[in-house]
Structures are given as structure tokens and as C-alpha cells.
mmCIF file with all atom_site columns, C-alpha atoms in Angstrom:
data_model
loop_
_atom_site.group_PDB
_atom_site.id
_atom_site.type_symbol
_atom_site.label_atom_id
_atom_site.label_alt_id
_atom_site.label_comp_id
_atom_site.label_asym_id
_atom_site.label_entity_id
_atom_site.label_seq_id
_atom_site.pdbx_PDB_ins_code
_atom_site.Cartn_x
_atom_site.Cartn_y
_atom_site.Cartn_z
_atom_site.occupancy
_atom_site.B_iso_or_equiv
_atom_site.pdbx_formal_charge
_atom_site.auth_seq_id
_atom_site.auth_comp_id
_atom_site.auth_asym_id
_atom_site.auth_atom_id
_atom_site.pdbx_PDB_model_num
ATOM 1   C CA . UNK A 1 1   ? 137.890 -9.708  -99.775  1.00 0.00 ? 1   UNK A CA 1
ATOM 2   C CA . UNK A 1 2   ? 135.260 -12.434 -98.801  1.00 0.00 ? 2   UNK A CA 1
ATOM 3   C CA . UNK A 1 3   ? 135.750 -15.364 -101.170 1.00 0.00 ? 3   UNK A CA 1
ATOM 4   C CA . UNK A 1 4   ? 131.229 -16.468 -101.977 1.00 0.00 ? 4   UNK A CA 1
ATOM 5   C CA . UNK A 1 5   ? 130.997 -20.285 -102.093 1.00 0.00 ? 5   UNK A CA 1
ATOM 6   C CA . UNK A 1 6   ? 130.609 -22.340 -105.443 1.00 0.00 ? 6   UNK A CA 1
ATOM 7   C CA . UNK A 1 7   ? 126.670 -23.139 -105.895 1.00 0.00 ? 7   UNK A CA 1
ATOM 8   C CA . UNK A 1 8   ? 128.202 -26.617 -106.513 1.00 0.00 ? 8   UNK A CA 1
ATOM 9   C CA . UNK A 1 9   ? 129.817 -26.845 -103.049 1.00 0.00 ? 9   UNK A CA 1
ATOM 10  C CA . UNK A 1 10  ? 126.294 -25.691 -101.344 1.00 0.00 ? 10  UNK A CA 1
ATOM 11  C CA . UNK A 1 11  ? 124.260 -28.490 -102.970 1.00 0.00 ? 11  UNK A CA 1
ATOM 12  C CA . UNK A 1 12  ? 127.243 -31.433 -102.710 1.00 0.00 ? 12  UNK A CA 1
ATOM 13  C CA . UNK A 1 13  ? 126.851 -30.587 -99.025  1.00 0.00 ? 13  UNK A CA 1
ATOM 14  C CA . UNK A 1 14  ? 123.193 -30.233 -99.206  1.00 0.00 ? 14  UNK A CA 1
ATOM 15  C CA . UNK A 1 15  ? 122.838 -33.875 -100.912 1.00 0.00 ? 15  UNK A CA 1
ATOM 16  C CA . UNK A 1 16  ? 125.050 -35.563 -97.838  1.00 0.00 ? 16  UNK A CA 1
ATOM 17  C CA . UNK A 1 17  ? 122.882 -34.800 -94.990  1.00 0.00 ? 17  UNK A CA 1
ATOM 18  C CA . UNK A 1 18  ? 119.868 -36.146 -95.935  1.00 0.00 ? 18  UNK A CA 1
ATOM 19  C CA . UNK A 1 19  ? 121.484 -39.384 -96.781  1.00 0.00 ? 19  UNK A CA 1
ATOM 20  C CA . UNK A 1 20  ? 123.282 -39.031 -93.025  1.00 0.00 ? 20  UNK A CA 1
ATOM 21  C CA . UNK A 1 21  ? 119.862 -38.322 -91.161  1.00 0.00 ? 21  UNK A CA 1
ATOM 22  C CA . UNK A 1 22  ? 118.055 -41.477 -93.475  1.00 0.00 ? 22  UNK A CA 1
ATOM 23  C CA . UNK A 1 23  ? 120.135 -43.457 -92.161  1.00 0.00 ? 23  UNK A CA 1
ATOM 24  C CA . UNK A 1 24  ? 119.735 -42.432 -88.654  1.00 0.00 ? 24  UNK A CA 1
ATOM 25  C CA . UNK A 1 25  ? 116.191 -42.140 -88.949  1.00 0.00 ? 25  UNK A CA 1
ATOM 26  C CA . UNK A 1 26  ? 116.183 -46.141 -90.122  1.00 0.00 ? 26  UNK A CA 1
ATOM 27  C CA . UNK A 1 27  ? 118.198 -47.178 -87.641  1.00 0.00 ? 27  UNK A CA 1
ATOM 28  C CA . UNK A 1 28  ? 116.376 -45.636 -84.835  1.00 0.00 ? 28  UNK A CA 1
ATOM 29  C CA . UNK A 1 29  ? 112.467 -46.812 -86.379  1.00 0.00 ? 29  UNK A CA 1
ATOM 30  C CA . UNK A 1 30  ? 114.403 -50.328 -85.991  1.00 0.00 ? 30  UNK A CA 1
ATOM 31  C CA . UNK A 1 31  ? 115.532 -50.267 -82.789  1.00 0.00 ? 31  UNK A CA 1
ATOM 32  C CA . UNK A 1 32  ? 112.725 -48.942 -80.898  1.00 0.00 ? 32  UNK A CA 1
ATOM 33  C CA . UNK A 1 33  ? 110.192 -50.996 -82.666  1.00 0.00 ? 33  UNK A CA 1
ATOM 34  C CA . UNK A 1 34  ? 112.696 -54.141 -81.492  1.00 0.00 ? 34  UNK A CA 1
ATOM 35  C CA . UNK A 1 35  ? 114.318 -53.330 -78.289  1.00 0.00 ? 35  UNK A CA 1
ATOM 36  C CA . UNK A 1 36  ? 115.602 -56.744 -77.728  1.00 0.00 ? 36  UNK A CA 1
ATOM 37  C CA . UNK A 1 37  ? 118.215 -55.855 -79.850  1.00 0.00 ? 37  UNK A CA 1
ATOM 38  C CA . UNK A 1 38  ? 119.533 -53.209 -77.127  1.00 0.00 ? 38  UNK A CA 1
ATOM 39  C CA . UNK A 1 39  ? 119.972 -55.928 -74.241  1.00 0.00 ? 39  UNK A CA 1
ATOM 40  C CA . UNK A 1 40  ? 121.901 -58.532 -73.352  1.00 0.00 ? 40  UNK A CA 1
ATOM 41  C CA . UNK A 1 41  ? 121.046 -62.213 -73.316  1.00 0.00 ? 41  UNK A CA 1
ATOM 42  C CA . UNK A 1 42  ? 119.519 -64.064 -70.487  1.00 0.00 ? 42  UNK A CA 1
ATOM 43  C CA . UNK A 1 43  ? 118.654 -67.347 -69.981  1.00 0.00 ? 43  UNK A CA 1
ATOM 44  C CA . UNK A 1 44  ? 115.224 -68.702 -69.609  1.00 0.00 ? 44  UNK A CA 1
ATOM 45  C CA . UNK A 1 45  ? 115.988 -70.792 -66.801  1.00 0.00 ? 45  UNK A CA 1
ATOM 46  C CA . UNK A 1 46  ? 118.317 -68.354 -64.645  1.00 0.00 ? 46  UNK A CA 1
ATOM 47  C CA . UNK A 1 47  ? 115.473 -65.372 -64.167  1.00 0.00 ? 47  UNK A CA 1
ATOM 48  C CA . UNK A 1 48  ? 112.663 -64.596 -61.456  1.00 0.00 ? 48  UNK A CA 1
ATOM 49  C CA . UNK A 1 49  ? 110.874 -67.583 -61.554  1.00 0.00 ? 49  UNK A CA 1
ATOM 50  C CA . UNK A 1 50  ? 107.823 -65.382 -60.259  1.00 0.00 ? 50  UNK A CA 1
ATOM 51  C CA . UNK A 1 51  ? 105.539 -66.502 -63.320  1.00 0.00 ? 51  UNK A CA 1
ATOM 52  C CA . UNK A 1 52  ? 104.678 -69.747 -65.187  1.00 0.00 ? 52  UNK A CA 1
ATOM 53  C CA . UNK A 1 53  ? 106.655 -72.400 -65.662  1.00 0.00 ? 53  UNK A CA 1
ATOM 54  C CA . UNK A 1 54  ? 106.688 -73.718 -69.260  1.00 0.00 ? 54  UNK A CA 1
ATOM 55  C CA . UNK A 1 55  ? 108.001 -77.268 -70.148  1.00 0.00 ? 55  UNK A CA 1
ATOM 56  C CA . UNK A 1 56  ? 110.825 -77.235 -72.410  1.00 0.00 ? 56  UNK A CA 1
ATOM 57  C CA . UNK A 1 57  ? 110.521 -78.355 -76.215  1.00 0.00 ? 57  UNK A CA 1
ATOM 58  C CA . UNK A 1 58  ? 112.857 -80.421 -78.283  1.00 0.00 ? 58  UNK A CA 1
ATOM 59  C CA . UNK A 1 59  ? 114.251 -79.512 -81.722  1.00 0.00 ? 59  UNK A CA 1
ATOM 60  C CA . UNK A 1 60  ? 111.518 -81.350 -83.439  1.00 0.00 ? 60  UNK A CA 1
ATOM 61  C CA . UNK A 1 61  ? 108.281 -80.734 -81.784  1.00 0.00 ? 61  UNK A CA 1
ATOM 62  C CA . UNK A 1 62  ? 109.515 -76.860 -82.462  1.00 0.00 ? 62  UNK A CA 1
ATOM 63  C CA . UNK A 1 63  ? 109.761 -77.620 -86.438  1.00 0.00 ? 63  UNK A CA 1
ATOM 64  C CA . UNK A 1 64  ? 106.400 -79.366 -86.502  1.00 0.00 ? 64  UNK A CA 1
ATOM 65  C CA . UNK A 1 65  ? 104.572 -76.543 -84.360  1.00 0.00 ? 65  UNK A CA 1
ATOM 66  C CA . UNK A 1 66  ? 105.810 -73.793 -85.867  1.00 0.00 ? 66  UNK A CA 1
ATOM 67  C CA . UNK A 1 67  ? 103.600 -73.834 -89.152  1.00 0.00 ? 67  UNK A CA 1
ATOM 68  C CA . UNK A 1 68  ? 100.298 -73.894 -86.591  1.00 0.00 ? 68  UNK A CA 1
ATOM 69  C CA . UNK A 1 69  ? 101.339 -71.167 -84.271  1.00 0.00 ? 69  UNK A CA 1
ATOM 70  C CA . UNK A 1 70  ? 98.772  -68.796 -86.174  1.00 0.00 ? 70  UNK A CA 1
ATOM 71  C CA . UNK A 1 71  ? 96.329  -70.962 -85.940  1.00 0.00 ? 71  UNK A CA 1
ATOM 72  C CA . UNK A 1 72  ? 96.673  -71.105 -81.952  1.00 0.00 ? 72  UNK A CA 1
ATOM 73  C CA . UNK A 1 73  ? 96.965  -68.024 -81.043  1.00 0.00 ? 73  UNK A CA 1
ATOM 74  C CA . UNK A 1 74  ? 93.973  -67.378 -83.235  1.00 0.00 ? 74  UNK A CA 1
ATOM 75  C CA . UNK A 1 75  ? 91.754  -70.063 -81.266  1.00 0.00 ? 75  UNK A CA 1
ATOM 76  C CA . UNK A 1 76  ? 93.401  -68.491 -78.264  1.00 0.00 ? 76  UNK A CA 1
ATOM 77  C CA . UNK A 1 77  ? 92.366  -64.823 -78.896  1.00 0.00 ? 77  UNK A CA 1
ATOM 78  C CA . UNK A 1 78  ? 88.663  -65.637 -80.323  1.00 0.00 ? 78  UNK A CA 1
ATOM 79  C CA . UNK A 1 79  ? 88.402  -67.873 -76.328  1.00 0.00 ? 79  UNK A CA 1
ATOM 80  C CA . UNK A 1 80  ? 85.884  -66.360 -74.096  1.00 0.00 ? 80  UNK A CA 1
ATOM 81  C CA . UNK A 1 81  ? 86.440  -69.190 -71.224  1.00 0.00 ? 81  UNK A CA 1
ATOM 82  C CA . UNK A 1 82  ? 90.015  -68.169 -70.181  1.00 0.00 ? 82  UNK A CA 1
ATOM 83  C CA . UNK A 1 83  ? 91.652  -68.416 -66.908  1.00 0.00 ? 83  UNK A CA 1
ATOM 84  C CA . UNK A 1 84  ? 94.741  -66.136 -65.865  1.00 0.00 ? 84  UNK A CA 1
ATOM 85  C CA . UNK A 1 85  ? 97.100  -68.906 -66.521  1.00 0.00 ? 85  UNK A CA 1
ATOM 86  C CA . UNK A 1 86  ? 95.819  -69.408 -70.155  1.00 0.00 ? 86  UNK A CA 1
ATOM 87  C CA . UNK A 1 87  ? 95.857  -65.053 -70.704  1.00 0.00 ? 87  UNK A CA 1
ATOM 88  C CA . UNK A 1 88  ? 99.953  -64.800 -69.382  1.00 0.00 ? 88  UNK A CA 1
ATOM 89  C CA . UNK A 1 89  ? 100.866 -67.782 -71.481  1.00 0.00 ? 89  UNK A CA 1
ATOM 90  C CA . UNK A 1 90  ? 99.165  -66.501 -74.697  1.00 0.00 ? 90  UNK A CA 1
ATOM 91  C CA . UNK A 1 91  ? 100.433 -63.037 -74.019  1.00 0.00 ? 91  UNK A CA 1
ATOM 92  C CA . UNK A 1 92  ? 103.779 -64.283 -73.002  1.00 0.00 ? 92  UNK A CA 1
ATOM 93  C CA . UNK A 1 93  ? 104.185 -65.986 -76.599  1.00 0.00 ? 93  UNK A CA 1
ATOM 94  C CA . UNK A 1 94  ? 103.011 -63.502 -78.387  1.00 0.00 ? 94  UNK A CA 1
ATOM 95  C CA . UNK A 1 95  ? 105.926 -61.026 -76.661  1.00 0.00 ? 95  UNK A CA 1
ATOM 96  C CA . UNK A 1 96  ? 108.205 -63.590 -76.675  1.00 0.00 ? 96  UNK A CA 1
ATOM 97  C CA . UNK A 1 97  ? 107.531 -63.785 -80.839  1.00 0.00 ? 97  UNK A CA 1
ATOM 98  C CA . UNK A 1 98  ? 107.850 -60.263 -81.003  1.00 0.00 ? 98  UNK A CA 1
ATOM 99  C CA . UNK A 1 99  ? 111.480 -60.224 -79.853  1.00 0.00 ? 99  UNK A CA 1
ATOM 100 C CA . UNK A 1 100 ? 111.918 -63.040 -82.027  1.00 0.00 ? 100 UNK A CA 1
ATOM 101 C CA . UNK A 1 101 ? 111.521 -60.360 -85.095  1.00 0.00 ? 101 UNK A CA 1
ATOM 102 C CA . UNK A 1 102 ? 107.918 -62.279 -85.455  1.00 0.00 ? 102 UNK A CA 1
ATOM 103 C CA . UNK A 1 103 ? 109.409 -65.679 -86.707  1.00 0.00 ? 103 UNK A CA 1
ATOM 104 C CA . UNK A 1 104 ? 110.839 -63.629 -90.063  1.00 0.00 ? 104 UNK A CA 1
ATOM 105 C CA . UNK A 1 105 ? 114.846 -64.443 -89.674  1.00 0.00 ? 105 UNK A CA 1
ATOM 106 C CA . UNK A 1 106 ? 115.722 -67.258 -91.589  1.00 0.00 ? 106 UNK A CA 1
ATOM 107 C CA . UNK A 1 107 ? 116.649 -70.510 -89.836  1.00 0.00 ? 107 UNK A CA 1
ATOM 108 C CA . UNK A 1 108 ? 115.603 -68.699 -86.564  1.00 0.00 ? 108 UNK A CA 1
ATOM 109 C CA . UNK A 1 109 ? 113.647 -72.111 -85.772  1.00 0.00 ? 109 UNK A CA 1
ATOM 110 C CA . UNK A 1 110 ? 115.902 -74.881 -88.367  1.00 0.00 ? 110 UNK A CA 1
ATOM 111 C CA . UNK A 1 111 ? 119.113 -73.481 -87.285  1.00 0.00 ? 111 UNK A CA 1
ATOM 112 C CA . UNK A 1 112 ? 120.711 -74.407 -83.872  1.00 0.00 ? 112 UNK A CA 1
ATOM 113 C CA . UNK A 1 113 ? 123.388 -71.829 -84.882  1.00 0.00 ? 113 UNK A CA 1
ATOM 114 C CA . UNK A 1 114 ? 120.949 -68.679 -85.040  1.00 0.00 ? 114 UNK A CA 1
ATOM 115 C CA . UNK A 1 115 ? 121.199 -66.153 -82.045  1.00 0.00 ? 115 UNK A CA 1
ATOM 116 C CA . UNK A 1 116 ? 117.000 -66.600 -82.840  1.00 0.00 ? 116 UNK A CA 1
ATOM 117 C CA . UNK A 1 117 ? 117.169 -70.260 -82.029  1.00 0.00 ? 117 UNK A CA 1
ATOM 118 C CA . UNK A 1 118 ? 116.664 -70.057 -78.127  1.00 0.00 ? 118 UNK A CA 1
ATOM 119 C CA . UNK A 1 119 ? 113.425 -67.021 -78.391  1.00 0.00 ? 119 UNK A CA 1
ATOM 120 C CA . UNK A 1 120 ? 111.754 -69.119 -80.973  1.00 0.00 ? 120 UNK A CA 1
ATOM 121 C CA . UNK A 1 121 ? 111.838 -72.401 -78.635  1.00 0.00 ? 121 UNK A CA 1
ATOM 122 C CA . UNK A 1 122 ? 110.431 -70.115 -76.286  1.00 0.00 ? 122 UNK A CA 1
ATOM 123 C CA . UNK A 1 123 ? 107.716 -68.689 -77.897  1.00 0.00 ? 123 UNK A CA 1
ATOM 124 C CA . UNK A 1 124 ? 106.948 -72.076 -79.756  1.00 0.00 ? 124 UNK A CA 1
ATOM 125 C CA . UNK A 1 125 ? 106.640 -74.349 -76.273  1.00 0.00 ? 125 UNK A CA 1
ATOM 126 C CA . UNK A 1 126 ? 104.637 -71.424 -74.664  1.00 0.00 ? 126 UNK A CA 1
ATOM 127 C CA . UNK A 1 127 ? 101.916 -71.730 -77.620  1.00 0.00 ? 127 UNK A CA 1
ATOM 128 C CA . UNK A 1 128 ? 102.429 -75.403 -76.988  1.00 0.00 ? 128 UNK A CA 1
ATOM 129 C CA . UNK A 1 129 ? 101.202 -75.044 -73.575  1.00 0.00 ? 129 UNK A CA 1
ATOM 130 C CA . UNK A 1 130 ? 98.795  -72.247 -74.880  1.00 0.00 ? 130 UNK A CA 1
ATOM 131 C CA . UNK A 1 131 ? 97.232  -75.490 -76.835  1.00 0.00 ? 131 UNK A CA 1
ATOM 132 C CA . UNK A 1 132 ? 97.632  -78.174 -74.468  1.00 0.00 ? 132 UNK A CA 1
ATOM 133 C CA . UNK A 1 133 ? 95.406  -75.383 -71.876  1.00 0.00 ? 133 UNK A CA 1
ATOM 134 C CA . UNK A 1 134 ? 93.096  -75.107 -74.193  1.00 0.00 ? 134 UNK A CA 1
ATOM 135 C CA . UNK A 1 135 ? 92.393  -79.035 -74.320  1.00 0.00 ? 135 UNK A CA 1
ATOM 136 C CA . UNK A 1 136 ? 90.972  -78.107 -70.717  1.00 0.00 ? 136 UNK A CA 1
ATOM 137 C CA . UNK A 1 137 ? 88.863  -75.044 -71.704  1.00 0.00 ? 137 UNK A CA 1
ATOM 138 C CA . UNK A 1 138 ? 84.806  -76.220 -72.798  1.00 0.00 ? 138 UNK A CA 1
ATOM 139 C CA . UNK A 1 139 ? 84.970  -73.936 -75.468  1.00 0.00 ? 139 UNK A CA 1
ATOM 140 C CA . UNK A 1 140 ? 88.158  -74.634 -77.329  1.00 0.00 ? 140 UNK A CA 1
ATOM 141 C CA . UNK A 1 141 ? 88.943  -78.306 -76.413  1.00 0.00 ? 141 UNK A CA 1
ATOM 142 C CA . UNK A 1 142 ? 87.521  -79.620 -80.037  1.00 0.00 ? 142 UNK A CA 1
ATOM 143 C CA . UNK A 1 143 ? 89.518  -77.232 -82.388  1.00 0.00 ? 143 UNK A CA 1
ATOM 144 C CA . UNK A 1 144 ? 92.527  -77.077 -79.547  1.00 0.00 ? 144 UNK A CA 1
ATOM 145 C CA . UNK A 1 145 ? 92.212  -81.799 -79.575  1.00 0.00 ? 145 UNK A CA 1
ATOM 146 C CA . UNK A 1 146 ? 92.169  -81.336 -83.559  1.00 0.00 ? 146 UNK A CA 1
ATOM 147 C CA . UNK A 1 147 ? 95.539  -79.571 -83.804  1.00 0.00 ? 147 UNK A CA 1
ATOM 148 C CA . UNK A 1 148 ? 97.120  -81.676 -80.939  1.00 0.00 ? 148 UNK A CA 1
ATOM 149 C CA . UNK A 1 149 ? 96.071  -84.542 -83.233  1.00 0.00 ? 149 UNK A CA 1
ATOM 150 C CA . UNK A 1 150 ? 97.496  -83.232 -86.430  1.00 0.00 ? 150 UNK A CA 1
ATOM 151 C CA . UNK A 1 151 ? 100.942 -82.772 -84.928  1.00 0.00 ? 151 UNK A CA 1
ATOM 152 C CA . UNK A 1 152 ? 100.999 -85.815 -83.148  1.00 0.00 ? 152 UNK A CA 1
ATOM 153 C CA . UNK A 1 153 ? 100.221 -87.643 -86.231  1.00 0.00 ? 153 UNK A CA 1
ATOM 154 C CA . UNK A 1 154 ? 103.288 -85.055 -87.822  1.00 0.00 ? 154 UNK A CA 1
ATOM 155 C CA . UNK A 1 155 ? 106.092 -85.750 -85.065  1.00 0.00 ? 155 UNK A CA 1
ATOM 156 C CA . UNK A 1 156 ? 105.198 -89.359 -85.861  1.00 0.00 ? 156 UNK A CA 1
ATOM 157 C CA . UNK A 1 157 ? 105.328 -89.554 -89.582  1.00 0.00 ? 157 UNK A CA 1
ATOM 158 C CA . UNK A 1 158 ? 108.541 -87.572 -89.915  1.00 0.00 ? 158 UNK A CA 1
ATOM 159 C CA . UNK A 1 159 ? 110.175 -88.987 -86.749  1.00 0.00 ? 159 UNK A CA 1
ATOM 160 C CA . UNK A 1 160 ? 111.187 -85.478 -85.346  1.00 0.00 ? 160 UNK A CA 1
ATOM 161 C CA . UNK A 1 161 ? 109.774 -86.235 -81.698  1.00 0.00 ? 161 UNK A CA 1
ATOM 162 C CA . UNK A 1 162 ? 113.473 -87.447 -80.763  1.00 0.00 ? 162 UNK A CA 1
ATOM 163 C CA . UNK A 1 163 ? 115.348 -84.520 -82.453  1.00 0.00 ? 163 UNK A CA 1
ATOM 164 C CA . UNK A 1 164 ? 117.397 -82.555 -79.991  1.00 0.00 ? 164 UNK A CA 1
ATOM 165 C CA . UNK A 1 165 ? 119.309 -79.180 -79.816  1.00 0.00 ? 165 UNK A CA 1
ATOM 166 C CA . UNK A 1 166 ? 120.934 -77.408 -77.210  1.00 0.00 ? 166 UNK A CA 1
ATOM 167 C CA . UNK A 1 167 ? 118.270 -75.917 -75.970  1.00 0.00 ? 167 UNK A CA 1
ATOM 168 C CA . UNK A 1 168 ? 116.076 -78.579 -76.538  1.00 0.00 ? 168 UNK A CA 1
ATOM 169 C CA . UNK A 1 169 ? 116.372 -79.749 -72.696  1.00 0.00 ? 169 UNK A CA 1
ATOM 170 C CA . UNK A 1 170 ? 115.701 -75.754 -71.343  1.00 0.00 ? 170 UNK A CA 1
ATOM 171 C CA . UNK A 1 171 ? 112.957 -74.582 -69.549  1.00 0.00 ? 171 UNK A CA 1
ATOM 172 C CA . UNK A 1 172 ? 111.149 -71.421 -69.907  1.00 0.00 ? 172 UNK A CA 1
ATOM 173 C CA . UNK A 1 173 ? 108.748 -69.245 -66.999  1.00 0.00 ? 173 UNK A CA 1
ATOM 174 C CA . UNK A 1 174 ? 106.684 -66.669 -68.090  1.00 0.00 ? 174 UNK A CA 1
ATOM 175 C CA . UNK A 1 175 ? 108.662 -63.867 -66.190  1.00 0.00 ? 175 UNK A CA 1
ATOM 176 C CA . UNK A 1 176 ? 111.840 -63.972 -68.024  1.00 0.00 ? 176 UNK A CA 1
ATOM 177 C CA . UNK A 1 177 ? 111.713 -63.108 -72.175  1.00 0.00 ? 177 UNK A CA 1
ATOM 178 C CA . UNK A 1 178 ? 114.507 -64.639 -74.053  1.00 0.00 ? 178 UNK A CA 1
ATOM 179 C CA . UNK A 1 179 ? 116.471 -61.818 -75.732  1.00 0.00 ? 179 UNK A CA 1
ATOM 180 C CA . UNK A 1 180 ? 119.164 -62.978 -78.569  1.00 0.00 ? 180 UNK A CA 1
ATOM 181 C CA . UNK A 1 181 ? 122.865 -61.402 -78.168  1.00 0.00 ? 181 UNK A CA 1
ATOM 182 C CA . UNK A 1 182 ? 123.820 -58.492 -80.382  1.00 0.00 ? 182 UNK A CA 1
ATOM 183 C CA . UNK A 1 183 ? 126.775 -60.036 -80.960  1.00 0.00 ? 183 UNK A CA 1
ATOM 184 C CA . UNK A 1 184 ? 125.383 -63.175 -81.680  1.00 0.00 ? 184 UNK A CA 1
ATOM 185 C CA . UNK A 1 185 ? 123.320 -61.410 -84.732  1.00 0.00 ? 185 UNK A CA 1
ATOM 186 C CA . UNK A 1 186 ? 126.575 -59.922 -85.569  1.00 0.00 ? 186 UNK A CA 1
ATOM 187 C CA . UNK A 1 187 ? 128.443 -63.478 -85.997  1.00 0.00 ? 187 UNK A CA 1
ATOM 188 C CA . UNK A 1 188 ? 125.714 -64.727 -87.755  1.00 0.00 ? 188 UNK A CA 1
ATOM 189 C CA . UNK A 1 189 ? 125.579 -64.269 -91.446  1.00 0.00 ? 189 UNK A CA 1
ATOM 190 C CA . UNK A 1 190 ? 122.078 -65.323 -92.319  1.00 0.00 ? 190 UNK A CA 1
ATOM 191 C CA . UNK A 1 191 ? 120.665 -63.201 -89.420  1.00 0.00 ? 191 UNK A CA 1
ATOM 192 C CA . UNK A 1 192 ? 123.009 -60.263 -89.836  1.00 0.00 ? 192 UNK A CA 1
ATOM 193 C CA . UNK A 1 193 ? 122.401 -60.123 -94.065  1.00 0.00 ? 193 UNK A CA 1
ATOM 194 C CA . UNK A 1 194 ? 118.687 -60.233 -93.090  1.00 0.00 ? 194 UNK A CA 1
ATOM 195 C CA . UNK A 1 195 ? 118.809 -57.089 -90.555  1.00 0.00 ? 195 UNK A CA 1
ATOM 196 C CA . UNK A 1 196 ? 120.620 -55.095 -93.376  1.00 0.00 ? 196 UNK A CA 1
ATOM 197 C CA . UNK A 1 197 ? 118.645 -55.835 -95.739  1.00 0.00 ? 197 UNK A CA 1
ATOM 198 C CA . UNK A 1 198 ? 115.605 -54.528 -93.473  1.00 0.00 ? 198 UNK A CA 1
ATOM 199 C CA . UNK A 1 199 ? 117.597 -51.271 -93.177  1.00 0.00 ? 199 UNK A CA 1
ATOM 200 C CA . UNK A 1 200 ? 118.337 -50.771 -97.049  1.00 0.00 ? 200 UNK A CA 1
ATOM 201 C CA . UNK A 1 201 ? 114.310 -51.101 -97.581  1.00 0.00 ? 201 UNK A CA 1
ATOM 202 C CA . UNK A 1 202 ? 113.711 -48.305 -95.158  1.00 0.00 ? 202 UNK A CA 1
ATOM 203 C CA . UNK A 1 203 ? 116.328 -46.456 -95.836  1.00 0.00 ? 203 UNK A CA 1
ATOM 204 C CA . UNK A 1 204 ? 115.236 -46.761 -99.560  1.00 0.00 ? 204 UNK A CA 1
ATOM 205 C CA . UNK A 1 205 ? 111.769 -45.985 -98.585  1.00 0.00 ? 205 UNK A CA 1
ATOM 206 C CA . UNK A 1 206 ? 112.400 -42.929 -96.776  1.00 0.00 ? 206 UNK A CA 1
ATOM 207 C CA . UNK A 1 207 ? 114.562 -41.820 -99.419  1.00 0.00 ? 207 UNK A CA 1
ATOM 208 C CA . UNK A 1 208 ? 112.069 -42.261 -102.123 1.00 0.00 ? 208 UNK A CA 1
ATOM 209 C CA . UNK A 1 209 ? 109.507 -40.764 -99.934  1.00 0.00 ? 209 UNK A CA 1
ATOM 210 C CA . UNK A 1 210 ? 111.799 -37.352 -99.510  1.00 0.00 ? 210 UNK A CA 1
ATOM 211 C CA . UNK A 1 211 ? 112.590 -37.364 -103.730 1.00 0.00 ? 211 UNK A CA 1
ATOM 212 C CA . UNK A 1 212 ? 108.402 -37.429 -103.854 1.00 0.00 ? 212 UNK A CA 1
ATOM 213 C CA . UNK A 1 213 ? 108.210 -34.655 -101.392 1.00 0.00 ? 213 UNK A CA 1
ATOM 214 C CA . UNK A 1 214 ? 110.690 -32.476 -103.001 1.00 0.00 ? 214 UNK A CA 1
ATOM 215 C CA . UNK A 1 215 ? 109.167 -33.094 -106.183 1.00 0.00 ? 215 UNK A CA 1
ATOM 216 C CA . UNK A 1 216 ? 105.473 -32.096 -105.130 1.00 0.00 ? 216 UNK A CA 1
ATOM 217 C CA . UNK A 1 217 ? 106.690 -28.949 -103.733 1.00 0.00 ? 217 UNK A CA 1
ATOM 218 C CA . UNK A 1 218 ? 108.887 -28.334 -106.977 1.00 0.00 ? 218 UNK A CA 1
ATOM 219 C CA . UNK A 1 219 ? 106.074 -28.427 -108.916 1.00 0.00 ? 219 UNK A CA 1
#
């Protein structure tokens, strides 16, 4: 005689499998808007050095800059005088951000110890030379001497110009990105808490957004 399920067994099972695909659906919208995370390290120095060369930037000047990097990419994008050196380093910082999680991990630019701490001196002394260019350019050379002022005058009041890091002496070209280690992410607690956390909110979102489905076609 054929034994019929229990109703209860169909919708336990029927509950688990959304839960599985949300959170294979999360972790897939994360890696493929972030595919840094997929490769392995390299250093900025040890590439093609095909493209530009960027000066290095120490410890300091990268905690002073940081708070103005809107501000000169913004000058940079509104620029109508630009030269093919000035468009690769703009666009080279703003991918280089990008694999940096956009600046959003904490200590990623404080914290020598982040696996984010090497791609955010990157990106940070490519938008310094992004500004120093722009001291050249007709157009841009008052708003782009203002800033270089302001963080002169910053480096010099909080007597950061001096601060060092390991990577502080490293220089960067505009052919080689700076991707941080998976398993540097994964030994660091600040960075790996923060990357979780990221998941649980879309994971959470998506599951919220299938309840409100259900419900709408419930009704």
C-alpha cells in the first residue's frame, strides 16, 4: 500500500529551500558586483608596467586625503580640458575604489592590518595625482590649488606628513589594480564581520521581498 506524505512534511521541506536559494542568490549578487573578491593578490609594483606610473603615498597624506576624494573626482568629472593621462588616472581611481568595496570597510584606510589597506593607498595616491594634474589643467587649476592648499595646511597641523606604513614606500602604475586576499578578509575580523553583515541585509531583503510576494498573491 503506498504510504501519502504528512502535509507537515511537504511544507517543512517547502520552507528550507527558499532559505537555501536566498542565500545563494546573496552570495552570488555579492560576488559579481565585487569580483576582486574572486582573485588573488598582486602587488602594485610587480605588474605590466604598460600604464602610468603613480608616486607612492605615506600613511598620513592617505588619512588627510581621504575625506576630499569626492570632491576630486567631482572637479575631475565636471573637466572639459583633459588629456589622456588625466582620463586613465581618474578612471584608474575610481576602479581601483571600486575593488576597495567604495571606501565602506572599516579601518580600510586607519588600519595597516586591513586586507583593504594596500587598494585604498592606491586609489587615494592616484586621486592625488588626479589633483596634482589638475594644478596643470586652465580650467581646474583654481579649485584643484584650493584643495592642494587645504591639505597641505592639514598634513601640517596634525603632523601626519611623516606617518608611515608598510605600504607607505609602494608604488602604483595604472595597469595593475590592487586586489585584497580572500584570505586576508577572512583573518580579519573587522573586514570579515562587515562582509556578513552585508549578506544578512540581502539575505533579509530578499527574504522579506518573497514573504510580500507570497502575500500579494495570497490575497
Amino acid at each position: 500500500m503506498t504510504r501519502s506524505s504528512h502535509p507537515a512534511h511537504r511544507s517543512v521541506r517547502g520552507k528550507g529551500r527558499p532559505a537555501n536559494g536566498l542565500w545563494f542568490a546573496a552570495i552570488c549578487f555579492v560576488l559579481s558586483i565585487w569580483p576582486a573578491v574572486l582573485a588573488a593578490h598582486s602587488s602594485g609594483s610587480s605588474g605590466s608596467q604598460a600604464g602610468i606610473p603613480i608616486p607612492s603615498l605615506t600613511h598620513g597624506e592617505m588619512a588627510v586625503i581621504a575625506p576630499y576624494y569626492r570632491r576630486i573626482v567631482a572637479i575631475g568629472e565636471a573637466a572639459s580640458d583633459t588629456d589622456e593621462t588625466f582620463r586613465r588616472l581618474l578612471n584608474f581611481t575610481q576602479i581601483q575604489r571600486a575593488y576597495c568595496l567604495w571606501g565602506i570597510m572599516p579601518g580600510s584606510v586607519s588600519d595597516e592590518e586591513s586586507p583593504f589597506n594596500e587598494c585604498s593607498h592606491a586609489y587615494l595616491a592616484a586621486a592625488k595625482a588626479v589633483l596634482l594634474h589638475m594644478r596643470t589643467m586652465e580650467g581646474e587649476k583654481a579649485q584643484a590649488g584650493g584643495l592642494v592648499s587645504d591639505i597641505d595646511e592639514a598634513l601640517v597641523r596634525n603632523n601626519l606628513s611623516l606617518i608611515l606604513c608598510q605600504f607607505s614606500s609602494e608604488s602604483f602604475n595604472t595597469a595593475d589594480l590592487i586586489k585584497p586576499k580572500l584570505v586576508g578578509i577572512l583573518g580579519h575580523v573587522k573586514s570579515l564581520t562587515s562582509i556578513l553583515s552585508i549578506l544578512v541585509m540581502i539575505v533579509g531583503g530578499l527574504w522579506l521581498a518573497v514573504r510580500a510576494l507570497r502575500a500579494s498573491r495570497s490575497q
